[in-house]
Amino acid sequence: MDARELPAEDTVEYLVTEAKDYCLTHGLVMQSKESYFTVEHAPFTLLPTAFPKRRFLQAKEVQKDFNVLVYRVSQDHEFLKEALSGTIEVDDFTAKIFEIYEMTRKEGLSQPISLGILRSDYMLDKGNKPDDLSIKQVEINTIASSFGGLSPQVRALHSFLSDLQNEHDPSKKDKLPVNTSCLGVAAGLVDAWKYYGNERAVAMIVVSEDERNRFDQRWVQHLMREHDPRAHLIRKTFNEINSKGQLKEDKTLIVDGYEIAVVYFRNGYDPHQYSSENDWNARLMMERSRAIKCPSAALHLAGTKKVQQVLASPGVLERFISDEEVLNRIRSTFTGLYTLDEGPEGDKTVEMAIADPDRFVLKPQLEGGGHNIFGEDIVKTLKNTTNVKERSKYILMDKIQPPVTKNYIVRAELPKPVLADVISELGFFGILISRGDEILVNREVGHLMRTKSIDHNDGGVCSGRANLDSPYLV
Ligand code: GSH
């Protein structure tokens, strides 16, 4: 693969200074740990990362298929119930979301429209054909898919750095593909707001008290104005929704005096983000309401690792997709996924994992990165799980073998850029708006590339491991 050339050591310092200022000038920033109004540049790689164009286009093309798949899964009550039956017995968090899903289903949904802001993540895989890298899906996020806001700015940063190095050859610029993720996510929110049908209602982003990725969210908020300046986004925490929220008899959701048209969760994907039963009550109140949820509890559940694993089992995809070409497009991105549920198949998975743990990743249902288990810890975890039912908290997945490249990592907490061996992950954003069994909007809207040192097995930008990057098509 034609990797980008590393700049000479004496130009690195110059480029990094220019790059850091570029970030601050263009809002490629995160809140620092110190205080609310102190910002620092978001972590980034100095160079974009080479990525085969063919594989980039493949991942881009399959996004709309994944949007439909995830949506159909979210509509299939029998399937979700069956697929998650073992998991909800032992995983309290999934069980809670499932309970909200069941409760609101039985009551009758007050809002048939739902919004999905999805991101499907891939790694290149050497597999047994190092000369023909394939893409393998790591996961699909159906809640709080982040960095659609900042990602286009990373492409702009890399384009600027390329100009500084006098790479004015326009064919080189073409290699940094245009990225409209921020506009696309913003347009998705505005479209959902319009479908709600009350101009005076607002969209609400649910955030945590200590959110440091605020500017990624702000970018989306500000670009919403480009679609429709009447579409406002207000920020609320679970705490505020608890104290200032109210569900009217007709299921209208009012928070702080505003009627809520769209609830956009950028919090609530991890059990620790629910500090008490009150926060769960707030989630239930929102789910019960007439507001359009992003995501609905059903769509949240459709993004669990367990569902990902079941979908990869032989014959299951056919339940949702009949077109052979679409089936093949989706299936070609799947890596080996194995059940750990009680029973002979699960027992076989345990044996296989213990015999060769380095071939696999053990994944709990948790979102947000940094929770996966590797190597000898897989053996320990499985051996210590004496109650066989508890195994259903996890699924086992083949470890993807991405190519290792070299890049400079630039992080605010590091005194100097660090030249490291790195691996990358590329995600595509999808927007899906549905009303009952009708799809109203299905779009692929842009991408996100993240790169991290091979010293980190797991974790994204928010968990302090990965760095924002952009693809350089080869
Ligand atoms: N609360 C933060 C935000 O809203 O940006 C983080 C949310 C989060 O961790 N989202 C996950 C993600 O996309 C999906 S559940 N992470 C990307 C990363 O941190 O690199």
Short mmCIF file of C-alpha atoms and ligand atoms in Angstrom, two decimals:
data_model
loop_
_atom_site.label_atom_id
_atom_site.label_comp_id
_atom_site.label_asym_id
_atom_site.label_seq_id
_atom_site.Cartn_x
_atom_site.Cartn_y
_atom_site.Cartn_z
CA MET A 1 0.00 0.00 0.00
CA ASP A 2 1.27 3.44 -0.93
CA ALA A 3 1.67 4.99 2.53
CA ARG A 4 2.10 8.75 2.74
CA GLU A 5 5.66 9.86 3.19
CA LEU A 6 6.58 11.06 6.66
CA PRO A 7 7.88 14.66 6.63
CA ALA A 8 11.50 15.27 7.54
CA GLU A 9 12.00 15.52 11.29
CA ASP A 10 12.87 19.22 11.19
CA THR A 11 9.61 20.11 9.45
CA VAL A 12 7.48 18.13 11.89
CA GLU A 13 7.71 20.80 14.58
CA TYR A 14 6.70 23.52 12.12
CA LEU A 15 3.78 21.48 10.77
CA VAL A 16 2.55 20.60 14.24
CA THR A 17 2.53 24.25 15.34
CA GLU A 18 0.59 25.18 12.20
CA ALA A 19 -1.74 22.23 12.70
CA LYS A 20 -2.52 23.02 16.34
CA ASP A 21 -3.36 26.61 15.50
CA TYR A 22 -5.46 25.41 12.56
CA CYS A 23 -7.46 23.24 14.99
CA LEU A 24 -8.07 26.12 17.38
CA THR A 25 -8.99 28.46 14.53
CA HIS A 26 -11.47 25.99 13.03
CA GLY A 27 -13.10 24.55 16.11
CA LEU A 28 -11.34 21.20 15.88
CA VAL A 29 -11.34 21.21 19.66
CA MET A 30 -12.51 19.49 22.82
CA GLN A 31 -13.12 20.87 26.26
CA SER A 32 -9.99 20.46 28.36
CA LYS A 33 -10.11 18.66 31.70
CA GLU A 34 -9.53 21.96 33.55
CA SER A 35 -12.73 23.89 33.08
CA TYR A 36 -15.82 24.43 30.97
CA PHE A 37 -14.46 27.33 28.90
CA THR A 38 -10.94 25.97 28.42
CA VAL A 39 -10.43 24.19 25.15
CA GLU A 40 -7.62 22.18 23.61
CA HIS A 41 -7.12 20.86 20.10
CA ALA A 42 -8.70 17.46 19.51
CA PRO A 43 -6.15 14.64 19.21
CA PHE A 44 -5.12 14.10 15.58
CA THR A 45 -2.63 12.39 13.32
CA LEU A 46 -0.25 14.63 11.41
CA LEU A 47 -0.83 12.74 8.17
CA PRO A 48 -3.92 11.24 6.64
CA THR A 49 -3.84 7.46 6.43
CA ALA A 50 -3.67 5.53 3.16
CA PHE A 51 -6.84 3.56 2.51
CA PRO A 52 -7.67 1.57 -0.65
CA LYS A 53 -10.21 3.59 -2.66
CA ARG A 54 -12.08 0.43 -3.62
CA ARG A 55 -12.63 -0.45 0.04
CA PHE A 56 -13.61 3.11 0.92
CA LEU A 57 -16.28 3.05 -1.80
CA GLN A 58 -17.45 -0.38 -0.70
CA ALA A 59 -18.02 0.82 2.88
CA LYS A 60 -19.72 3.98 1.61
CA GLU A 61 -22.02 2.00 -0.65
CA VAL A 62 -23.11 -0.55 1.95
CA GLN A 63 -24.16 2.12 4.48
CA LYS A 64 -27.67 2.52 3.11
CA ASP A 65 -28.09 -1.27 3.24
CA PHE A 66 -27.04 -1.26 6.89
CA ASN A 67 -29.49 1.57 7.61
CA VAL A 68 -32.32 -0.57 6.27
CA LEU A 69 -31.10 -3.69 8.05
CA VAL A 70 -30.83 -2.04 11.45
CA TYR A 71 -34.22 -0.41 11.00
CA ARG A 72 -35.91 -3.71 10.04
CA VAL A 73 -34.32 -5.40 13.05
CA SER A 74 -35.68 -2.62 15.26
CA GLN A 75 -39.19 -3.29 13.87
CA ASP A 76 -39.06 -7.04 14.53
CA HIS A 77 -40.27 -7.63 18.06
CA GLU A 78 -40.09 -11.43 17.91
CA PHE A 79 -36.52 -11.30 16.65
CA LEU A 80 -35.28 -8.82 19.27
CA LYS A 81 -36.97 -10.78 22.04
CA GLU A 82 -35.46 -14.05 20.93
CA ALA A 83 -31.99 -12.70 20.11
CA LEU A 84 -31.66 -10.86 23.42
CA SER A 85 -33.42 -13.38 25.69
CA GLY A 86 -30.20 -14.78 27.19
CA THR A 87 -28.48 -11.40 27.37
CA ILE A 88 -31.25 -9.63 29.28
CA GLU A 89 -31.25 -12.35 31.93
CA VAL A 90 -27.70 -11.43 32.95
CA ASP A 91 -26.95 -7.97 31.57
CA ASP A 92 -28.82 -5.41 33.66
CA PHE A 93 -28.25 -2.52 31.28
CA THR A 94 -29.61 -4.24 28.17
CA ALA A 95 -32.45 -5.55 30.37
CA LYS A 96 -33.39 -2.00 31.40
CA ILE A 97 -33.50 -0.74 27.81
CA PHE A 98 -35.48 -3.83 26.87
CA GLU A 99 -37.95 -3.19 29.69
CA ILE A 100 -38.55 0.36 28.42
CA TYR A 101 -38.96 -1.02 24.90
CA GLU A 102 -41.54 -3.60 26.02
CA MET A 103 -43.41 -1.23 28.28
CA THR A 104 -43.86 1.47 25.63
CA ARG A 105 -44.73 -1.11 22.99
CA LYS A 106 -47.51 -2.49 25.14
CA GLU A 107 -48.82 0.99 25.90
CA GLY A 108 -48.86 1.72 22.15
CA LEU A 109 -46.21 3.94 20.61
CA SER A 110 -47.06 7.64 20.79
CA GLN A 111 -44.65 8.43 17.97
CA PRO A 112 -44.30 6.10 14.96
CA ILE A 113 -41.45 8.20 13.49
CA SER A 114 -37.90 7.48 14.60
CA LEU A 115 -34.52 8.92 13.69
CA GLY A 116 -31.34 6.90 13.38
CA ILE A 117 -27.95 8.61 13.27
CA LEU A 118 -25.86 5.51 12.75
CA ARG A 119 -22.17 4.86 12.24
CA SER A 120 -20.82 1.59 10.92
CA ASP A 121 -17.12 1.12 11.70
CA TYR A 122 -14.64 -0.99 9.74
CA MET A 123 -11.03 -2.01 9.80
CA LEU A 124 -8.97 -3.21 6.91
CA ASP A 125 -8.18 -6.88 7.37
CA LYS A 126 -5.11 -8.67 6.11
CA GLY A 127 -6.78 -12.01 6.83
CA ASN A 128 -4.90 -14.62 4.86
CA LYS A 129 -4.57 -12.37 1.80
CA PRO A 130 -2.18 -9.56 2.81
CA ASP A 131 -2.10 -8.28 -0.78
CA ASP A 132 -5.84 -7.93 -1.00
CA LEU A 133 -7.06 -6.13 2.10
CA SER A 134 -10.75 -6.51 2.81
CA ILE A 135 -12.94 -4.43 5.14
CA LYS A 136 -14.48 -6.00 8.22
CA GLN A 137 -17.16 -4.41 10.34
CA VAL A 138 -16.11 -3.73 13.92
CA GLU A 139 -19.56 -2.62 15.05
CA ILE A 140 -22.51 -0.45 14.18
CA ASN A 141 -23.41 2.38 16.54
CA THR A 142 -27.07 3.24 16.86
CA ILE A 143 -26.74 5.61 19.82
CA ALA A 144 -24.49 8.66 20.36
CA SER A 145 -22.46 8.10 17.18
CA SER A 146 -19.85 10.79 17.67
CA PHE A 147 -17.44 12.95 15.70
CA GLY A 148 -19.65 13.60 12.69
CA GLY A 149 -19.29 17.24 13.71
CA LEU A 150 -15.49 17.46 13.82
CA SER A 151 -14.60 14.93 11.14
CA PRO A 152 -14.88 17.24 8.08
CA GLN A 153 -12.47 19.64 9.78
CA VAL A 154 -9.84 16.90 9.93
CA ARG A 155 -9.92 16.53 6.18
CA ALA A 156 -9.53 20.31 5.91
CA LEU A 157 -6.58 20.19 8.33
CA HIS A 158 -4.83 17.49 6.30
CA SER A 159 -5.47 19.40 3.10
CA PHE A 160 -3.93 22.54 4.65
CA LEU A 161 -0.86 20.60 5.83
CA SER A 162 -0.48 19.17 2.37
CA ASP A 163 -0.50 22.73 0.94
CA LEU A 164 2.18 23.73 3.41
CA GLN A 165 4.36 20.98 2.03
CA ASN A 166 3.83 22.37 -1.47
CA GLU A 167 1.80 19.43 -2.61
CA HIS A 168 -0.22 21.47 -5.04
CA ASP A 169 -0.79 18.62 -7.42
CA PRO A 170 -4.63 18.63 -7.65
CA SER A 171 -4.73 14.85 -8.09
CA LYS A 172 -3.31 14.55 -4.58
CA LYS A 173 -6.14 16.69 -3.17
CA ASP A 174 -8.64 14.36 -4.79
CA LYS A 175 -7.24 11.67 -2.61
CA LEU A 176 -8.74 13.31 0.46
CA PRO A 177 -12.42 12.53 -0.13
CA VAL A 178 -14.99 15.22 0.60
CA ASN A 179 -16.68 14.65 3.91
CA THR A 180 -20.15 16.00 4.64
CA SER A 181 -20.76 14.17 7.93
CA CYS A 182 -21.51 17.32 9.92
CA LEU A 183 -24.00 18.76 7.45
CA GLY A 184 -25.49 15.30 7.01
CA VAL A 185 -26.08 14.71 10.71
CA ALA A 186 -27.45 18.24 11.08
CA ALA A 187 -29.80 17.73 8.11
CA GLY A 188 -31.03 14.47 9.64
CA LEU A 189 -31.97 16.27 12.83
CA VAL A 190 -33.66 19.09 10.94
CA ASP A 191 -35.63 16.67 8.77
CA ALA A 192 -36.84 14.81 11.85
CA TRP A 193 -37.77 18.13 13.46
CA LYS A 194 -39.82 18.98 10.35
CA TYR A 195 -41.60 15.61 10.40
CA TYR A 196 -42.67 16.32 13.96
CA GLY A 197 -44.73 19.12 12.52
CA ASN A 198 -44.65 21.96 15.00
CA GLU A 199 -42.40 24.86 14.13
CA ARG A 200 -42.36 26.11 17.67
CA ALA A 201 -41.08 22.81 19.09
CA VAL A 202 -37.30 22.28 19.47
CA ALA A 203 -34.81 19.42 19.22
CA MET A 204 -33.10 18.45 22.49
CA ILE A 205 -29.66 16.89 22.80
CA VAL A 206 -29.28 14.80 25.96
CA VAL A 207 -25.76 15.31 27.30
CA SER A 208 -23.76 14.39 30.38
CA GLU A 209 -22.75 16.97 33.02
CA ASP A 210 -19.07 16.52 32.23
CA GLU A 211 -19.21 16.22 28.44
CA ARG A 212 -15.84 17.14 26.92
CA ASN A 213 -16.83 16.46 23.32
CA ARG A 214 -19.14 19.46 23.35
CA PHE A 215 -17.79 21.10 20.23
CA ASP A 216 -18.48 18.10 18.05
CA GLN A 217 -22.09 18.50 19.17
CA ARG A 218 -21.98 22.29 18.75
CA TRP A 219 -20.84 21.93 15.16
CA VAL A 220 -23.96 19.89 14.45
CA GLN A 221 -26.13 22.44 16.24
CA HIS A 222 -24.69 25.32 14.23
CA LEU A 223 -25.00 23.57 10.88
CA MET A 224 -28.65 22.79 11.61
CA ARG A 225 -29.22 26.52 10.99
CA GLU A 226 -27.98 26.13 7.42
CA HIS A 227 -30.90 23.83 6.74
CA ASP A 228 -33.47 25.73 8.66
CA PRO A 229 -32.72 28.61 11.03
CA ARG A 230 -35.99 27.88 12.83
CA ALA A 231 -34.75 24.47 14.04
CA HIS A 232 -33.27 25.03 17.49
CA LEU A 233 -31.31 22.52 19.54
CA ILE A 234 -31.35 22.80 23.33
CA ARG A 235 -28.91 20.96 25.63
CA LYS A 236 -30.17 19.12 28.69
CA THR A 237 -28.79 16.60 31.16
CA PHE A 238 -30.83 13.77 32.67
CA ASN A 239 -30.90 15.81 35.87
CA GLU A 240 -32.41 18.83 34.13
CA ILE A 241 -34.91 16.66 32.25
CA ASN A 242 -35.93 15.20 35.61
CA SER A 243 -36.46 18.51 37.29
CA LYS A 244 -37.79 20.54 34.35
CA GLY A 245 -39.46 17.86 32.22
CA GLN A 246 -43.07 16.91 32.06
CA LEU A 247 -45.15 14.53 29.99
CA LYS A 248 -48.55 15.98 29.13
CA GLU A 249 -51.63 13.81 28.91
CA ASP A 250 -51.45 13.81 25.10
CA LYS A 251 -47.81 12.61 25.44
CA THR A 252 -46.29 15.93 24.43
CA LEU A 253 -42.88 16.27 26.09
CA ILE A 254 -42.19 19.66 27.65
CA VAL A 255 -38.74 20.48 29.06
CA ASP A 256 -37.97 23.84 30.58
CA GLY A 257 -41.02 25.29 28.87
CA TYR A 258 -40.10 23.99 25.38
CA GLU A 259 -42.09 21.42 23.47
CA ILE A 260 -39.61 18.74 22.37
CA ALA A 261 -39.80 17.55 18.77
CA VAL A 262 -36.66 15.38 18.71
CA VAL A 263 -34.68 13.78 21.55
CA TYR A 264 -31.07 13.23 20.44
CA PHE A 265 -29.17 11.00 22.89
CA ARG A 266 -25.47 11.75 23.24
CA ASN A 267 -25.62 10.25 26.72
CA GLY A 268 -27.34 7.21 28.17
CA TYR A 269 -25.43 4.49 26.26
CA ASP A 270 -23.52 3.32 29.36
CA PRO A 271 -25.00 2.15 32.70
CA HIS A 272 -22.82 4.58 34.66
CA GLN A 273 -24.52 7.49 32.95
CA TYR A 274 -27.72 6.71 34.85
CA SER A 275 -26.89 8.00 38.30
CA SER A 276 -30.14 6.85 39.91
CA GLU A 277 -33.58 5.47 39.18
CA ASN A 278 -34.57 9.09 38.41
CA ASP A 279 -32.43 9.06 35.28
CA TRP A 280 -34.09 5.83 34.17
CA ASN A 281 -37.45 7.47 34.78
CA ALA A 282 -36.36 10.36 32.57
CA ARG A 283 -35.39 7.93 29.81
CA LEU A 284 -38.77 6.21 30.14
CA MET A 285 -40.61 9.52 30.06
CA MET A 286 -38.83 10.49 26.83
CA GLU A 287 -39.53 7.10 25.27
CA ARG A 288 -43.20 7.36 26.17
CA SER A 289 -43.48 10.81 24.67
CA ARG A 290 -44.59 12.00 21.27
CA ALA A 291 -41.07 13.34 20.59
CA ILE A 292 -39.08 11.61 17.86
CA LYS A 293 -36.31 9.66 19.53
CA CYS A 294 -32.76 9.32 18.17
CA PRO A 295 -32.60 6.46 18.82
CA SER A 296 -35.80 4.80 19.97
CA ALA A 297 -35.27 2.01 22.53
CA ALA A 298 -35.86 -0.46 19.67
CA LEU A 299 -33.12 1.07 17.54
CA HIS A 300 -30.80 1.22 20.56
CA LEU A 301 -31.31 -2.54 21.08
CA ALA A 302 -30.81 -3.26 17.38
CA GLY A 303 -27.25 -1.93 17.79
CA THR A 304 -26.22 -4.32 20.58
CA LYS A 305 -23.28 -6.66 20.04
CA LYS A 306 -25.57 -9.62 20.66
CA VAL A 307 -27.77 -8.61 17.73
CA GLN A 308 -24.65 -8.09 15.59
CA GLN A 309 -23.57 -11.64 16.41
CA VAL A 310 -26.97 -13.19 15.74
CA LEU A 311 -27.23 -11.39 12.39
CA ALA A 312 -23.96 -12.98 11.31
CA SER A 313 -25.27 -16.50 12.02
CA PRO A 314 -26.14 -18.57 8.95
CA GLY A 315 -29.56 -17.84 7.47
CA VAL A 316 -30.49 -14.94 9.78
CA LEU A 317 -29.80 -12.03 7.45
CA GLU A 318 -32.32 -13.50 5.00
CA ARG A 319 -35.09 -12.77 7.49
CA PHE A 320 -34.54 -9.07 6.83
CA ILE A 321 -33.05 -8.80 3.36
CA SER A 322 -34.20 -10.70 0.29
CA ASP A 323 -32.15 -9.05 -2.47
CA GLU A 324 -29.15 -11.28 -3.15
CA GLU A 325 -26.83 -8.39 -4.06
CA VAL A 326 -27.65 -6.50 -0.88
CA LEU A 327 -27.17 -9.66 1.16
CA ASN A 328 -23.74 -10.18 -0.33
CA ARG A 329 -22.74 -6.56 0.16
CA ILE A 330 -23.62 -6.74 3.83
CA ARG A 331 -22.26 -10.20 4.45
CA SER A 332 -18.91 -9.49 2.84
CA THR A 333 -18.17 -7.05 5.70
CA PHE A 334 -18.87 -9.55 8.49
CA THR A 335 -16.08 -11.17 10.41
CA GLY A 336 -16.46 -14.35 12.48
CA LEU A 337 -18.90 -13.80 15.36
CA TYR A 338 -19.74 -16.52 17.86
CA THR A 339 -22.42 -17.03 20.49
CA LEU A 340 -21.55 -17.68 24.12
CA ASP A 341 -25.14 -18.45 25.13
CA GLU A 342 -25.82 -21.51 27.27
CA GLY A 343 -25.80 -24.65 25.13
CA PRO A 344 -23.47 -26.75 22.95
CA GLU A 345 -22.74 -23.95 20.48
CA GLY A 346 -21.70 -21.62 23.29
CA ASP A 347 -19.58 -24.39 24.84
CA LYS A 348 -17.80 -24.83 21.53
CA THR A 349 -17.08 -21.08 21.41
CA VAL A 350 -15.55 -21.23 24.91
CA GLU A 351 -13.28 -24.12 23.94
CA MET A 352 -12.18 -22.34 20.79
CA ALA A 353 -11.45 -19.08 22.64
CA ILE A 354 -9.48 -20.74 25.42
CA ALA A 355 -7.40 -22.73 22.94
CA ASP A 356 -6.27 -19.65 20.99
CA PRO A 357 -7.31 -16.42 22.77
CA ASP A 358 -5.12 -14.16 20.62
CA ARG A 359 -7.34 -14.90 17.62
CA PHE A 360 -10.34 -13.26 19.28
CA VAL A 361 -11.92 -10.30 21.06
CA LEU A 362 -14.43 -10.84 23.85
CA LYS A 363 -17.06 -8.11 23.71
CA PRO A 364 -19.62 -7.08 26.33
CA GLN A 365 -22.76 -5.17 25.28
CA LEU A 366 -21.29 -1.87 26.47
CA GLU A 367 -20.90 1.07 24.10
CA GLY A 368 -18.43 3.92 24.21
CA GLY A 369 -15.20 1.95 23.71
CA GLY A 370 -12.56 0.56 26.01
CA HIS A 371 -14.56 -2.36 27.42
CA ASN A 372 -13.35 -5.21 25.25
CA ILE A 373 -11.29 -8.12 26.56
CA PHE A 374 -8.19 -9.56 24.89
CA GLY A 375 -5.63 -12.37 25.16
CA GLU A 376 -5.17 -14.13 28.50
CA ASP A 377 -7.94 -11.97 30.00
CA ILE A 378 -10.38 -13.79 27.70
CA VAL A 379 -9.28 -17.09 29.23
CA LYS A 380 -9.56 -15.70 32.76
CA THR A 381 -12.98 -14.18 32.16
CA LEU A 382 -14.41 -17.31 30.61
CA LYS A 383 -12.90 -19.62 33.22
CA ASN A 384 -14.19 -17.40 36.03
CA THR A 385 -17.69 -17.33 34.58
CA THR A 386 -18.90 -20.42 36.38
CA ASN A 387 -22.58 -19.59 35.96
CA VAL A 388 -22.98 -20.55 32.31
CA LYS A 389 -25.85 -18.10 31.82
CA GLU A 390 -23.51 -15.21 32.64
CA ARG A 391 -21.63 -15.92 29.43
CA SER A 392 -24.49 -14.28 27.52
CA LYS A 393 -23.16 -10.90 28.65
CA TYR A 394 -20.53 -11.34 25.95
CA ILE A 395 -20.05 -12.35 22.37
CA LEU A 396 -16.82 -13.56 20.80
CA MET A 397 -15.47 -12.05 17.61
CA ASP A 398 -12.53 -12.83 15.34
CA LYS A 399 -9.79 -10.28 15.84
CA ILE A 400 -9.42 -8.16 12.71
CA GLN A 401 -5.81 -7.90 11.47
CA PRO A 402 -5.38 -4.33 10.17
CA PRO A 403 -2.16 -3.21 8.48
CA VAL A 404 0.21 -1.29 10.76
CA THR A 405 1.45 2.08 9.51
CA LYS A 406 3.56 4.89 10.98
CA ASN A 407 2.20 8.30 11.85
CA TYR A 408 2.79 11.22 14.16
CA ILE A 409 0.19 11.41 16.91
CA VAL A 410 -0.50 14.89 18.23
CA ARG A 411 -2.31 15.06 21.57
CA ALA A 412 -2.76 18.09 23.80
CA GLU A 413 -1.50 16.25 26.89
CA LEU A 414 1.73 15.16 25.18
CA PRO A 415 4.63 17.63 25.13
CA LYS A 416 5.70 16.50 21.65
CA PRO A 417 4.22 14.66 18.69
CA VAL A 418 4.90 10.95 18.97
CA LEU A 419 5.92 8.83 16.02
CA ALA A 420 4.06 5.58 16.52
CA ASP A 421 3.04 2.33 14.90
CA VAL A 422 -0.66 2.77 14.36
CA ILE A 423 -3.83 1.08 13.16
CA SER A 424 -6.94 2.79 11.80
CA GLU A 425 -10.69 2.43 11.78
CA LEU A 426 -13.03 4.00 9.23
CA GLY A 427 -16.72 4.61 9.93
CA PHE A 428 -19.58 5.77 7.72
CA PHE A 429 -22.52 7.77 8.99
CA GLY A 430 -26.04 6.82 8.01
CA ILE A 431 -29.28 8.74 8.49
CA LEU A 432 -32.52 6.85 8.64
CA ILE A 433 -35.93 8.33 9.31
CA SER A 434 -38.83 5.90 9.39
CA ARG A 435 -42.53 6.02 10.10
CA GLY A 436 -43.82 2.60 11.13
CA ASP A 437 -42.94 0.32 8.25
CA GLU A 438 -42.25 3.17 5.85
CA ILE A 439 -38.74 4.53 5.26
CA LEU A 440 -38.86 8.30 4.82
CA VAL A 441 -35.15 9.10 4.60
CA ASN A 442 -32.20 6.79 3.92
CA ARG A 443 -28.81 8.45 3.39
CA GLU A 444 -25.10 7.89 3.71
CA VAL A 445 -23.69 11.24 4.79
CA GLY A 446 -19.96 11.04 5.40
CA HIS A 447 -17.17 9.35 7.26
CA LEU A 448 -14.89 9.33 10.29
CA MET A 449 -11.38 7.95 10.45
CA ARG A 450 -9.66 7.26 13.76
CA THR A 451 -6.14 6.04 14.31
CA LYS A 452 -4.41 4.77 17.42
CA SER A 453 -1.13 3.32 18.56
CA ILE A 454 -0.91 -0.47 18.36
CA ASP A 455 -0.24 -0.35 22.12
CA HIS A 456 -3.97 0.20 22.61
CA ASN A 457 -6.11 -2.80 21.87
CA ASP A 458 -9.32 -0.92 22.19
CA GLY A 459 -11.01 2.43 22.73
CA GLY A 460 -12.03 5.51 20.75
CA VAL A 461 -11.24 9.21 20.89
CA CYS A 462 -13.55 9.91 23.82
CA SER A 463 -11.97 7.19 25.92
CA GLY A 464 -8.58 8.84 25.32
CA ARG A 465 -7.09 6.25 23.00
CA ALA A 466 -7.73 7.13 19.38
CA ASN A 467 -6.92 10.22 17.34
CA LEU A 468 -8.88 11.91 14.58
CA ASP A 469 -7.58 11.16 11.13
CA SER A 470 -8.78 11.22 7.53
CA PRO A 471 -8.44 8.72 4.71
CA TYR A 472 -6.00 9.24 1.82
CA LEU A 473 -7.33 7.16 -1.03
CA VAL A 474 -4.87 4.95 -2.86
N1 GSH B 1 -20.72 11.55 24.92
C1 GSH B 1 -19.74 11.64 23.89
C2 GSH B 1 -20.32 12.34 22.67
O1 GSH B 1 -21.52 12.57 22.64
O2 GSH B 1 -19.55 12.62 21.76
C3 GSH B 1 -19.20 10.27 23.55
C4 GSH B 1 -20.21 9.34 22.97
C5 GSH B 1 -19.55 8.03 22.54
O3 GSH B 1 -18.63 7.50 23.19
N2 GSH B 1 -20.02 7.54 21.40
C6 GSH B 1 -19.47 6.36 20.80
C7 GSH B 1 -18.58 6.84 19.68
O4 GSH B 1 -19.01 7.11 18.57
C8 GSH B 1 -20.56 5.48 20.28
S1 GSH B 1 -21.60 4.95 21.61
N3 GSH B 1 -17.31 7.05 20.02
C9 GSH B 1 -16.32 7.50 19.11
C10 GSH B 1 -14.99 7.75 19.81
O5 GSH B 1 -14.98 8.09 21.00
O6 GSH B 1 -13.98 7.64 19.12
#
